[in-house]
Tab-separated table of C-alpha atoms and ligand atoms in Angstrom:
chain	number	residue	atom	x	y	z
A	1336	MET	CA	14.726	-46.440	-54.157
A	1337	THR	CA	14.229	-47.372	-57.881
A	1338	PRO	CA	14.198	-44.472	-60.219
A	1339	SER	CA	10.726	-43.961	-62.098
A	1340	PRO	CA	10.350	-44.676	-65.654
A	1341	ILE	CA	7.819	-41.958	-65.980
A	1342	TRP	CA	9.159	-38.665	-68.347
A	1343	HIS	CA	7.020	-35.943	-67.094
A	1344	PRO	CA	5.779	-32.698	-68.899
A	1345	PHE	CA	7.603	-29.699	-69.259
A	1346	THR	CA	10.603	-30.822	-67.242
A	1347	GLN	CA	13.992	-30.887	-67.140
A	1348	HIS	CA	14.850	-34.393	-65.242
A	1349	ALA	CA	18.410	-33.430	-65.050
A	1350	LEU	CA	17.563	-30.396	-62.697
A	1351	GLU	CA	14.643	-31.871	-61.357
A	1352	PRO	CA	15.488	-35.330	-60.669
A	1353	SER	CA	12.562	-36.258	-58.304
A	1354	MET	CA	8.716	-35.222	-58.144
A	1355	ARG	CA	6.500	-34.496	-55.461
A	1356	SER	CA	3.764	-37.672	-54.986
A	1357	ILE	CA	0.288	-35.981	-53.858
A	1358	ARG	CA	-2.037	-38.728	-52.777
A	1359	SER	CA	-5.355	-36.399	-52.196
A	1360	ALA	CA	-6.687	-33.178	-52.685
A	1361	ASP	CA	-9.281	-31.242	-51.299
A	1362	GLY	CA	-10.806	-27.366	-52.223
A	1363	ALA	CA	-7.699	-25.087	-53.029
A	1364	TRP	CA	-5.285	-28.052	-51.039
A	1365	LEU	CA	-3.494	-30.693	-52.302
A	1366	LYS	CA	-2.034	-33.318	-49.515
A	1367	ALA	CA	1.617	-34.858	-50.219
A	1368	SER	CA	2.117	-38.651	-49.805
A	1369	ASP	CA	4.654	-37.730	-46.865
A	1370	GLY	CA	1.667	-35.728	-45.566
A	1371	GLN	CA	2.412	-32.026	-46.379
A	1372	ARG	CA	-0.041	-29.452	-47.047
A	1373	ILE	CA	0.064	-28.044	-50.212
A	1374	PHE	CA	-1.801	-24.861	-51.602
A	1375	ASP	CA	-2.785	-25.020	-55.116
A	1376	GLY	CA	-1.936	-21.726	-56.336
A	1377	VAL	CA	-2.280	-22.662	-60.026
A	1378	SER	CA	-5.072	-24.606	-59.994
A	1379	SER	CA	-3.525	-27.827	-60.913
A	1380	TRP	CA	-2.589	-25.903	-64.811
A	1381	TRP	CA	-5.401	-23.761	-64.684
A	1382	VAL	CA	-7.998	-26.536	-65.002
A	1383	ILE	CA	-9.314	-26.219	-61.452
A	1384	THR	CA	-12.388	-23.723	-61.083
A	1385	HIS	CA	-14.644	-24.584	-57.770
A	1386	GLY	CA	-12.152	-26.410	-56.190
A	1387	HIS	CA	-10.910	-29.632	-56.135
A	1388	ARG	CA	-13.530	-32.345	-55.756
A	1389	HIS	CA	-16.514	-30.743	-55.315
A	1390	PRO	CA	-19.207	-32.779	-54.131
A	1391	LYS	CA	-21.374	-32.591	-56.991
A	1392	ILE	CA	-19.053	-33.396	-59.552
A	1393	VAL	CA	-17.526	-36.472	-57.919
A	1394	ALA	CA	-21.030	-37.652	-57.570
A	1395	ALA	CA	-21.614	-37.277	-60.983
A	1396	ILE	CA	-18.377	-38.738	-62.123
A	1397	GLU	CA	-19.141	-41.971	-59.657
A	1398	LYS	CA	-22.950	-42.146	-60.835
A	1399	HIS	CA	-21.565	-42.364	-64.449
A	1400	ALA	CA	-18.503	-44.511	-64.101
A	1401	ALA	CA	-21.158	-47.017	-62.630
A	1402	MET	CA	-23.481	-46.535	-66.064
A	1403	LEU	CA	-21.569	-45.719	-69.146
A	1404	ASP	CA	-17.610	-45.722	-69.267
A	1405	GLN	CA	-17.130	-45.050	-73.091
A	1406	ILE	CA	-18.964	-45.316	-76.204
A	1407	ILE	CA	-17.562	-44.499	-79.800
A	1408	PHE	CA	-19.149	-40.917	-80.631
A	1409	ALA	CA	-19.418	-41.156	-84.250
A	1410	GLY	CA	-22.827	-42.636	-84.957
A	1411	PHE	CA	-23.847	-42.676	-81.103
A	1412	THR	CA	-24.791	-40.092	-78.548
A	1413	HIS	CA	-25.505	-39.943	-74.985
A	1414	GLU	CA	-27.394	-38.053	-72.137
A	1415	PRO	CA	-24.451	-36.433	-70.531
A	1416	ALA	CA	-23.132	-35.073	-74.216
A	1417	GLU	CA	-26.752	-33.772	-75.066
A	1418	GLU	CA	-26.579	-32.056	-71.789
A	1419	VAL	CA	-23.624	-30.597	-71.880
A	1420	ALA	CA	-24.156	-29.132	-75.536
A	1421	ALA	CA	-27.750	-27.834	-74.427
A	1422	GLY	CA	-26.268	-26.326	-71.288
A	1423	LEU	CA	-23.382	-24.623	-73.426
A	1424	MET	CA	-26.194	-23.473	-75.914
A	1425	LYS	CA	-27.645	-21.431	-73.104
A	1426	ILE	CA	-24.319	-19.501	-71.906
A	1427	VAL	CA	-21.968	-19.281	-74.876
A	1428	PRO	CA	-22.054	-16.035	-77.186
A	1429	PRO	CA	-24.805	-15.966	-79.027
A	1430	GLY	CA	-24.470	-16.933	-82.657
A	1431	LEU	CA	-22.249	-20.313	-81.949
A	1432	THR	CA	-24.896	-22.964	-82.749
A	1433	HIS	CA	-22.565	-26.341	-83.079
A	1434	VAL	CA	-20.624	-28.074	-80.410
A	1435	PHE	CA	-17.696	-30.526	-81.492
A	1436	PHE	CA	-16.369	-32.319	-78.415
A	1437	SER	CA	-12.816	-33.170	-77.868
A	1438	ASP	CA	-10.438	-34.132	-75.194
A	1439	SER	CA	-7.779	-31.207	-74.400
A	1440	GLY	CA	-7.071	-27.755	-75.006
A	1441	SER	CA	-4.751	-28.274	-78.085
A	1442	THR	CA	-7.090	-30.697	-79.609
A	1443	SER	CA	-9.551	-28.379	-79.438
A	1444	VAL	CA	-7.731	-25.773	-81.174
A	1445	GLU	CA	-6.379	-27.989	-83.815
A	1446	VAL	CA	-10.105	-28.487	-84.315
A	1447	ALA	CA	-11.040	-25.115	-84.732
A	1448	LEU	CA	-7.930	-24.364	-87.204
A	1449	LYS	CA	-9.170	-27.368	-89.212
A	1450	MET	CA	-12.971	-26.422	-88.917
A	1451	ALA	CA	-11.872	-22.649	-90.356
A	1452	LEU	CA	-10.015	-24.373	-93.440
A	1453	GLY	CA	-12.391	-26.740	-94.145
A	1454	TYR	CA	-15.187	-23.910	-94.349
A	1455	TRP	CA	-13.297	-21.803	-96.819
A	1456	LYS	CA	-12.473	-24.874	-98.980
A	1457	ASN	CA	-16.154	-25.959	-98.938
A	1458	ILE	CA	-17.370	-23.058	-99.568
A	1459	GLY	CA	-14.975	-22.683	-102.729
A	1460	ALA	CA	-12.943	-19.735	-101.399
A	1461	ARG	CA	-9.014	-19.867	-101.341
A	1462	ARG	CA	-8.190	-18.858	-97.693
A	1463	THR	CA	-5.499	-20.983	-96.369
A	1464	ARG	CA	-3.359	-18.435	-94.093
A	1465	ILE	CA	-4.111	-18.122	-90.181
A	1466	LEU	CA	-3.035	-15.057	-88.384
A	1467	ALA	CA	-1.932	-15.362	-84.390
A	1468	LEU	CA	-0.864	-13.152	-81.832
A	1469	GLU	CA	2.586	-12.394	-80.680
A	1470	HIS	CA	3.299	-14.212	-77.621
A	1471	GLY	CA	0.534	-16.182	-78.118
A	1472	TYR	CA	0.134	-19.567	-76.817
A	1473	HIS	CA	-2.692	-22.364	-77.973
A	1474	GLY	CA	-1.003	-25.725	-77.255
A	1475	ASP	CA	1.802	-28.407	-77.859
A	1476	THR	CA	0.724	-29.984	-80.921
A	1477	ILE	CA	2.341	-29.501	-84.415
A	1478	GLY	CA	-1.245	-26.949	-85.344
A	1479	THR	CA	-1.122	-25.110	-82.205
A	1480	MET	CA	2.684	-24.515	-81.467
A	1481	SER	CA	2.414	-23.417	-85.250
A	1482	ALA	CA	-0.076	-20.500	-84.288
A	1483	GLY	CA	1.611	-19.939	-80.801
A	1484	ALA	CA	4.873	-17.916	-80.225
A	1485	ARG	CA	8.140	-19.458	-81.410
A	1486	GLY	CA	10.973	-19.667	-79.044
A	1487	VAL	CA	13.029	-22.261	-76.951
A	1488	PHE	CA	9.536	-24.439	-76.461
A	1489	ASN	CA	9.390	-25.566	-79.961
A	1490	ALA	CA	12.894	-24.377	-81.667
A	1491	ALA	CA	13.941	-28.458	-82.231
A	1492	TYR	CA	10.292	-28.869	-84.195
A	1493	GLU	CA	10.724	-25.771	-86.688
A	1494	PRO	CA	10.976	-27.670	-89.593
A	1495	LEU	CA	7.563	-29.111	-89.078
A	1496	LEU	CA	5.579	-25.792	-88.359
A	1497	PHE	CA	3.656	-23.859	-90.677
A	1498	GLU	CA	3.816	-20.261	-90.881
A	1499	VAL	CA	1.537	-17.873	-89.736
A	1500	GLY	CA	0.814	-14.373	-89.888
A	1501	ARG	CA	2.183	-12.733	-86.684
A	1502	ILE	CA	0.330	-9.686	-85.398
A	1503	PRO	CA	1.849	-7.486	-82.737
A	1504	TYR	CA	0.783	-7.811	-79.030
A	1505	PRO	CA	-1.455	-5.253	-77.934
A	1506	LYS	CA	0.323	-3.073	-75.326
A	1507	PRO	CA	-1.991	-1.234	-72.604
A	1508	HIS	CA	-2.829	2.299	-74.066
A	1509	HIS	CA	-0.561	1.300	-77.497
A	1510	ALA	CA	-2.813	-1.274	-79.471
A	1511	GLN	CA	-2.721	0.633	-82.705
A	1512	PRO	CA	0.372	-1.248	-84.224
A	1513	THR	CA	-1.683	-4.306	-83.765
A	1514	PHE	CA	-4.827	-3.224	-85.160
A	1515	ASP	CA	-2.732	-1.563	-88.076
A	1516	ALA	CA	-0.992	-4.942	-88.612
A	1517	LEU	CA	-4.357	-6.885	-88.360
A	1518	GLU	CA	-5.908	-4.642	-91.144
A	1519	ILE	CA	-3.183	-4.695	-93.555
A	1520	GLN	CA	-3.077	-8.606	-93.002
A	1521	CYS	CA	-6.979	-9.180	-93.446
A	1522	ARG	CA	-6.713	-6.932	-96.643
A	1523	LYS	CA	-4.914	-9.789	-98.694
A	1524	GLY	CA	-7.651	-11.489	-98.690
A	1525	ASP	CA	-6.112	-14.970	-98.125
A	1526	VAL	CA	-6.663	-15.173	-94.485
A	1527	ALA	CA	-9.204	-18.086	-93.306
A	1528	ALA	CA	-8.811	-17.179	-89.173
A	1529	PHE	CA	-7.151	-14.726	-86.919
A	1530	ILE	CA	-6.590	-16.622	-83.730
A	1531	CYS	CA	-6.484	-14.944	-80.407
A	1532	GLU	CA	-6.483	-15.691	-76.400
A	1533	PRO	CA	-9.190	-13.420	-75.433
A	1534	LEU	CA	-8.103	-10.458	-72.897
A	1535	ILE	CA	-5.029	-12.347	-71.141
A	1536	LEU	CA	-1.923	-14.418	-73.134
A	1537	GLY	CA	-1.561	-16.976	-70.440
A	1538	ALA	CA	1.841	-18.707	-71.240
A	1539	GLY	CA	3.206	-16.101	-72.963
A	1540	GLY	CA	3.848	-14.376	-69.485
A	1541	MET	CA	0.318	-13.532	-68.400
A	1542	LEU	CA	0.134	-10.108	-70.873
A	1543	ILE	CA	-3.166	-8.534	-70.394
A	1544	TYR	CA	-5.127	-6.164	-72.679
A	1545	ASP	CA	-8.738	-4.536	-72.454
A	1546	ALA	CA	-11.958	-5.361	-73.872
A	1547	ASP	CA	-11.875	-2.421	-75.980
A	1548	THR	CA	-8.991	-3.965	-77.900
A	1549	LEU	CA	-10.479	-7.311	-78.310
A	1550	LYS	CA	-13.639	-5.596	-79.661
A	1551	GLU	CA	-11.738	-3.936	-82.424
A	1552	MET	CA	-9.626	-6.684	-83.434
A	1553	HIS	CA	-12.927	-8.877	-83.942
A	1554	ARG	CA	-14.563	-6.123	-85.682
A	1555	ILE	CA	-11.394	-5.824	-88.411
A	1556	CYS	CA	-11.818	-9.436	-88.845
A	1557	LYS	CA	-15.546	-9.280	-89.394
A	1558	ALA	CA	-14.960	-6.535	-91.909
A	1559	HIS	CA	-12.685	-8.133	-93.844
A	1560	ASP	CA	-14.797	-11.607	-93.648
A	1561	VAL	CA	-11.907	-12.960	-91.523
A	1562	LEU	CA	-12.935	-16.128	-89.160
A	1563	PHE	CA	-12.367	-14.975	-85.505
A	1564	ILE	CA	-11.162	-18.205	-83.237
A	1565	ALA	CA	-11.126	-17.159	-79.577
A	1566	ASP	CA	-8.984	-19.568	-77.642
A	1567	GLU	CA	-10.922	-19.951	-74.091
A	1568	VAL	CA	-8.785	-22.919	-72.954
A	1569	MET	CA	-7.582	-20.950	-70.045
A	1570	THR	CA	-10.112	-18.156	-69.776
A	1571	CYS	CA	-13.286	-20.080	-70.034
A	1572	PHE	CA	-15.292	-20.643	-66.709
A	1573	GLY	CA	-14.816	-17.865	-64.411
A	1574	ARG	CA	-10.970	-17.100	-64.788
A	1575	THR	CA	-11.216	-13.429	-66.159
A	1576	GLY	CA	-14.476	-12.604	-63.892
A	1577	MET	CA	-17.081	-13.684	-66.069
A	1578	ILE	CA	-18.015	-16.674	-67.833
A	1579	PHE	CA	-16.346	-16.121	-70.970
A	1580	ALA	CA	-13.624	-13.462	-71.519
A	1581	CYS	CA	-15.368	-12.687	-74.996
A	1582	GLU	CA	-18.563	-11.719	-72.732
A	1583	GLN	CA	-16.329	-8.469	-71.782
A	1584	ALA	CA	-15.853	-7.192	-75.096
A	1585	GLY	CA	-19.751	-8.240	-75.771
A	1586	ILE	CA	-18.055	-10.245	-79.232
A	1587	SER	CA	-19.379	-13.329	-80.398
A	1588	PRO	CA	-16.472	-15.308	-82.104
A	1589	ASP	CA	-17.051	-17.481	-85.353
A	1590	ILE	CA	-15.130	-20.449	-83.477
A	1591	MET	CA	-14.713	-20.872	-79.826
A	1592	CYS	CA	-12.403	-23.246	-77.763
A	1593	VAL	CA	-13.354	-24.363	-74.471
A	1594	ALA	CA	-11.282	-26.897	-72.344
A	1595	LYS	CA	-9.674	-26.739	-68.593
A	1596	GLY	CA	-12.322	-25.384	-66.583
A	1597	LEU	CA	-15.288	-27.250	-68.772
A	1598	THR	CA	-15.183	-30.314	-66.359
A	1599	GLY	CA	-14.229	-28.054	-63.311
A	1600	GLY	CA	-10.717	-29.475	-64.079
A	1601	SER	CA	-12.005	-32.690	-63.007
A	1602	LEU	CA	-11.508	-34.913	-66.091
A	1603	PRO	CA	-10.139	-34.023	-69.542
A	1604	LEU	CA	-12.439	-32.550	-72.021
A	1605	ALA	CA	-12.808	-30.187	-74.607
A	1606	VAL	CA	-15.121	-28.326	-76.952
A	1607	THR	CA	-15.056	-26.465	-80.183
A	1608	LEU	CA	-17.773	-24.315	-80.461
A	1609	ALA	CA	-18.975	-22.975	-84.341
A	1610	THR	CA	-21.506	-20.483	-85.846
A	1611	SER	CA	-24.099	-22.205	-88.296
A	1612	ALA	CA	-22.494	-20.672	-91.372
A	1613	ILE	CA	-19.150	-22.912	-90.508
A	1614	TYR	CA	-21.378	-26.318	-89.858
A	1615	GLU	CA	-23.591	-26.015	-92.993
A	1616	ALA	CA	-20.151	-25.306	-94.954
A	1617	HIS	CA	-19.504	-28.843	-94.031
A	1618	LEU	CA	-23.010	-30.516	-94.622
A	1619	SER	CA	-23.321	-31.966	-97.735
A	1620	GLN	CA	-24.134	-35.289	-99.673
A	1621	ASP	CA	-20.833	-34.931	-100.708
A	1622	ARG	CA	-18.962	-37.151	-98.254
A	1623	ALA	CA	-15.556	-35.313	-99.098
A	1624	LYS	CA	-16.890	-32.147	-97.301
A	1625	THR	CA	-17.158	-34.054	-93.864
A	1626	PHE	CA	-15.581	-32.663	-90.905
A	1627	PHE	CA	-13.082	-35.509	-90.949
A	1628	HIS	CA	-11.720	-35.405	-87.263
A	1629	SER	CA	-11.991	-37.448	-84.261
A	1630	SER	CA	-10.087	-38.826	-81.038
A	1631	SER	CA	-10.862	-42.209	-79.550
A	1632	TYR	CA	-12.189	-40.523	-76.004
A	1633	THR	CA	-14.302	-38.113	-77.898
A	1634	ALA	CA	-17.205	-36.951	-75.413
A	1635	ASN	CA	-16.309	-39.418	-73.233
A	1636	PRO	CA	-19.313	-39.916	-71.136
A	1637	ILE	CA	-17.792	-39.564	-67.559
A	1638	ALA	CA	-16.138	-36.496	-68.440
A	1639	CYS	CA	-19.137	-35.029	-70.035
A	1640	ALA	CA	-21.088	-36.021	-66.775
A	1641	ALA	CA	-18.712	-34.043	-64.931
A	1642	ALA	CA	-18.894	-31.265	-67.428
A	1643	ALA	CA	-22.874	-31.284	-67.034
A	1644	ALA	CA	-22.212	-31.321	-63.169
A	1645	ASN	CA	-20.146	-28.026	-63.452
A	1646	LEU	CA	-22.673	-26.466	-65.753
A	1647	ASP	CA	-25.422	-27.372	-62.971
A	1648	ILE	CA	-23.230	-25.473	-60.172
A	1649	TRP	CA	-22.989	-22.529	-62.359
A	1650	ARG	CA	-26.700	-22.686	-62.414
A	1651	THR	CA	-26.984	-23.238	-58.721
A	1652	GLU	CA	-24.409	-21.883	-56.834
A	1653	PRO	CA	-23.229	-18.021	-56.305
A	1654	VAL	CA	-20.053	-19.018	-58.198
A	1655	ILE	CA	-19.892	-15.232	-59.986
A	1656	GLU	CA	-19.976	-14.109	-56.578
A	1657	ARG	CA	-17.383	-16.374	-55.471
A	1658	ILE	CA	-15.443	-15.001	-58.173
A	1659	LEU	CA	-16.063	-11.546	-57.719
A	1660	ALA	CA	-15.151	-11.910	-53.948
A	1661	LEU	CA	-11.813	-13.932	-54.778
A	1662	SER	CA	-11.053	-11.042	-57.393
A	1663	GLN	CA	-11.324	-8.235	-54.755
A	1664	GLN	CA	-8.716	-10.116	-52.206
A	1665	GLN	CA	-6.288	-10.262	-54.912
A	1666	SER	CA	-6.812	-6.315	-55.593
A	1667	LEU	CA	-6.488	-5.835	-52.095
A	1668	CYS	CA	-3.272	-8.306	-52.015
A	1669	LEU	CA	-1.421	-6.451	-54.968
A	1670	ASN	CA	-2.608	-3.118	-53.694
A	1671	ASP	CA	-0.089	-4.108	-50.464
A	1672	LEU	CA	2.693	-4.749	-53.069
A	1673	GLU	CA	2.158	-1.702	-54.909
A	1674	THR	CA	5.560	0.138	-53.010
A	1675	ASP	CA	7.422	-3.103	-52.827
A	1676	THR	CA	10.288	-2.349	-54.805
A	1677	ARG	CA	11.225	-5.972	-55.399
A	1678	PHE	CA	7.962	-6.301	-57.577
A	1679	ALA	CA	6.944	-4.625	-61.085
A	1680	ASN	CA	4.361	-4.602	-63.791
A	1681	LEU	CA	1.500	-5.580	-61.352
A	1682	ARG	CA	-1.485	-6.428	-63.042
A	1683	GLN	CA	-4.678	-8.506	-62.667
A	1684	LEU	CA	-7.702	-9.719	-64.704
A	1685	GLY	CA	-10.455	-11.032	-62.657
A	1686	THR	CA	-9.197	-14.012	-60.621
A	1687	ILE	CA	-5.503	-13.869	-62.041
A	1688	ALA	CA	-2.947	-11.642	-60.591
A	1689	ALA	CA	0.707	-11.521	-62.370
A	1690	PHE	CA	3.585	-9.174	-61.360
A	1691	GLU	CA	7.419	-9.247	-62.520
A	1692	LEU	CA	10.613	-9.503	-59.928
A	1693	ALA	CA	12.130	-6.451	-60.696
A	1694	GLY	CA	15.537	-6.317	-61.732
A	1695	VAL	CA	15.517	-10.118	-62.776
A	1696	GLN	CA	16.742	-10.962	-66.270
A	1697	PRO	CA	13.539	-11.740	-68.348
A	1698	GLY	CA	12.710	-15.114	-70.105
A	1699	TYR	CA	10.950	-18.232	-69.761
A	1700	LEU	CA	14.449	-20.347	-68.717
A	1701	ALA	CA	15.444	-17.499	-66.092
A	1702	ASP	CA	17.026	-19.786	-63.240
A	1703	VAL	CA	14.939	-17.636	-60.568
A	1704	ALA	CA	11.605	-19.750	-61.545
A	1705	LEU	CA	12.765	-22.883	-60.870
A	1706	LYS	CA	14.747	-21.801	-57.192
A	1707	LEU	CA	11.180	-19.881	-56.226
A	1708	ARG	CA	9.251	-22.913	-57.323
A	1709	ALA	CA	11.423	-25.392	-55.102
A	1710	ARG	CA	11.402	-22.824	-51.925
A	1711	LEU	CA	7.714	-22.316	-52.207
A	1712	LEU	CA	6.954	-25.593	-52.249
A	1713	GLU	CA	8.890	-26.582	-49.383
A	1714	ARG	CA	6.620	-24.015	-47.612
A	1715	GLY	CA	3.451	-25.573	-49.084
A	1716	VAL	CA	2.813	-23.177	-51.936
A	1717	LEU	CA	2.532	-24.366	-55.459
A	1718	LEU	CA	3.353	-21.873	-57.820
A	1719	ARG	CA	4.943	-22.071	-61.415
A	1720	PRO	CA	6.333	-18.739	-62.082
A	1721	LEU	CA	6.734	-18.141	-65.998
A	1722	GLY	CA	10.412	-17.062	-65.575
A	1723	SER	CA	10.721	-13.792	-63.722
A	1724	THR	CA	6.957	-13.374	-64.070
A	1725	ILE	CA	5.014	-14.702	-61.063
A	1726	TYR	CA	1.477	-15.299	-61.179
A	1727	ILE	CA	-1.250	-16.471	-59.249
A	1728	MET	CA	-4.354	-18.147	-60.111
A	1729	PRO	CA	-6.194	-20.097	-57.572
A	1730	PRO	CA	-9.669	-21.958	-57.314
A	1731	TYR	CA	-12.682	-20.095	-56.458
A	1732	CYS	CA	-12.877	-21.130	-53.080
A	1733	THR	CA	-9.645	-19.783	-51.802
A	1734	THR	CA	-10.451	-18.128	-48.615
A	1735	LYS	CA	-8.894	-14.383	-47.623
A	1736	ASP	CA	-6.564	-15.722	-45.291
A	1737	GLU	CA	-5.345	-18.442	-47.708
A	1738	LEU	CA	-4.418	-16.116	-50.453
A	1739	LYS	CA	-3.052	-13.850	-47.875
A	1740	SER	CA	-0.581	-16.614	-46.735
A	1741	VAL	CA	0.358	-17.103	-50.682
A	1742	TYR	CA	1.651	-13.424	-50.852
A	1743	ARG	CA	3.460	-13.710	-47.534
A	1744	ALA	CA	5.209	-16.827	-48.650
A	1745	ILE	CA	6.053	-15.228	-52.214
A	1746	GLY	CA	7.486	-11.878	-50.338
A	1747	ASP	CA	9.611	-14.345	-48.000
A	1748	THR	CA	10.893	-16.441	-50.563
A	1749	VAL	CA	11.618	-14.023	-53.305
A	1750	ASP	CA	14.424	-12.679	-50.110
A	1751	GLU	CA	15.684	-16.295	-49.755
A	1752	VAL	CA	16.393	-16.454	-53.548
A	1753	LEU	CA	17.548	-13.224	-54.679
A	1754	ARG	CA	19.771	-12.969	-51.665
B	2402	PLP	N1	-4.489	-22.603	-75.211
B	2402	PLP	C1	-4.488	-21.719	-74.247
B	2402	PLP	C2	-5.125	-20.711	-74.277
B	2402	PLP	C3	-3.670	-22.510	-73.066
B	2402	PLP	O1	-3.534	-22.123	-71.985
B	2402	PLP	C4	-3.739	-23.808	-73.188
B	2402	PLP	C5	-2.776	-24.596	-72.070
B	2402	PLP	O2	-2.422	-23.888	-71.282
B	2402	PLP	C6	-3.709	-24.515	-74.010
B	2402	PLP	C7	-4.470	-24.343	-75.596
B	2402	PLP	C8	-3.644	-26.288	-74.250
B	2402	PLP	O3	-4.398	-27.153	-73.531
B	2402	PLP	P1	-3.973	-28.523	-72.812
B	2402	PLP	O4	-2.969	-28.422	-72.230
B	2402	PLP	O5	-5.099	-28.712	-72.438
B	2402	PLP	O6	-3.802	-29.190	-74.206
């Protein structure tokens, strides 16, 4: 067979020479071109919420594809975008009044950083420094890599990355060093914004912290006029048990990034939400104060129609009940692992469950991750362990039996791999 010219993301082709071809998807399942059914235990990189091909989302996409494919979004608007923006206004934390569209999580974070810096520049204050949480992940563009943790993923690009003030990750029951470091940095008076993933650091290893900690970090930022950016790219639309993770702490960030689940995971779309203070700082007869950001596909009408259908699903279907049921099933499955010495540090936030392989060298490049992934796939389960951290983040339509079979596959596969 002629080798494919495709260069895949986050893939070492020397170790993974061939890719599985997927032909179709339905609910929590993928169907490979060779006919194998594969359970989507990572919601196709954390994007699929209700399940693959929710009929209302598919219908909205079909309808709008036949009507309006694409339109420049500067100087123009369209109904699906207006519907999404109005729908978001009803559910986002109070105080977020403006919606800026883009097309990926990374871009929504780039936009957030630019909005923060633009805000301070336009009101005439010299605040240019960004603070971020240790182990954070915000994307793979230069700005988002700068805000994210440094490591093997971005070592080669280090010369291009800008410095950020790093705040220690708030370890469970030991968050004081985080608060102290944040306070010290914020007091310096030159900080534009603090960015964090609320309640759970995803790519950093599914590291969970509590709502009180999030609330206190927000309080410290507010006390020093530091803009608080919530990166809800992964946590949005129910992953953590509520629509947005910030809700659990009762906080309103100044800027919030929303992507992955915005279209139910069907099409690429993102938004960055901002307060009126940030919007108004860019409002001027002086064109130099414009918010200078765009990308060709900003607010693509078909993607917006998918997002509008997603919002409608949240309004009309018992989504929170499904999330609750899945969360309860995750708890039961984790309980069964409690006395299993092969696993350690069992943890859960809403629909997301994670644990470590006991006694295995930690680190993203741990060989065990690739082996586990390959063996699990043979058994028809798609998981992507982060080094020695195994996590399960399935779509909300996942049944009790499906989830149990994923845990069974993990148990069996771990034995094979560690033997
Ligand atoms: N921010 C967070 C918290 C993420 O988890 C991710 C992706 O996993 C991103 C940003 C980047 O999003 P995207 O991959 O859509 O660019």
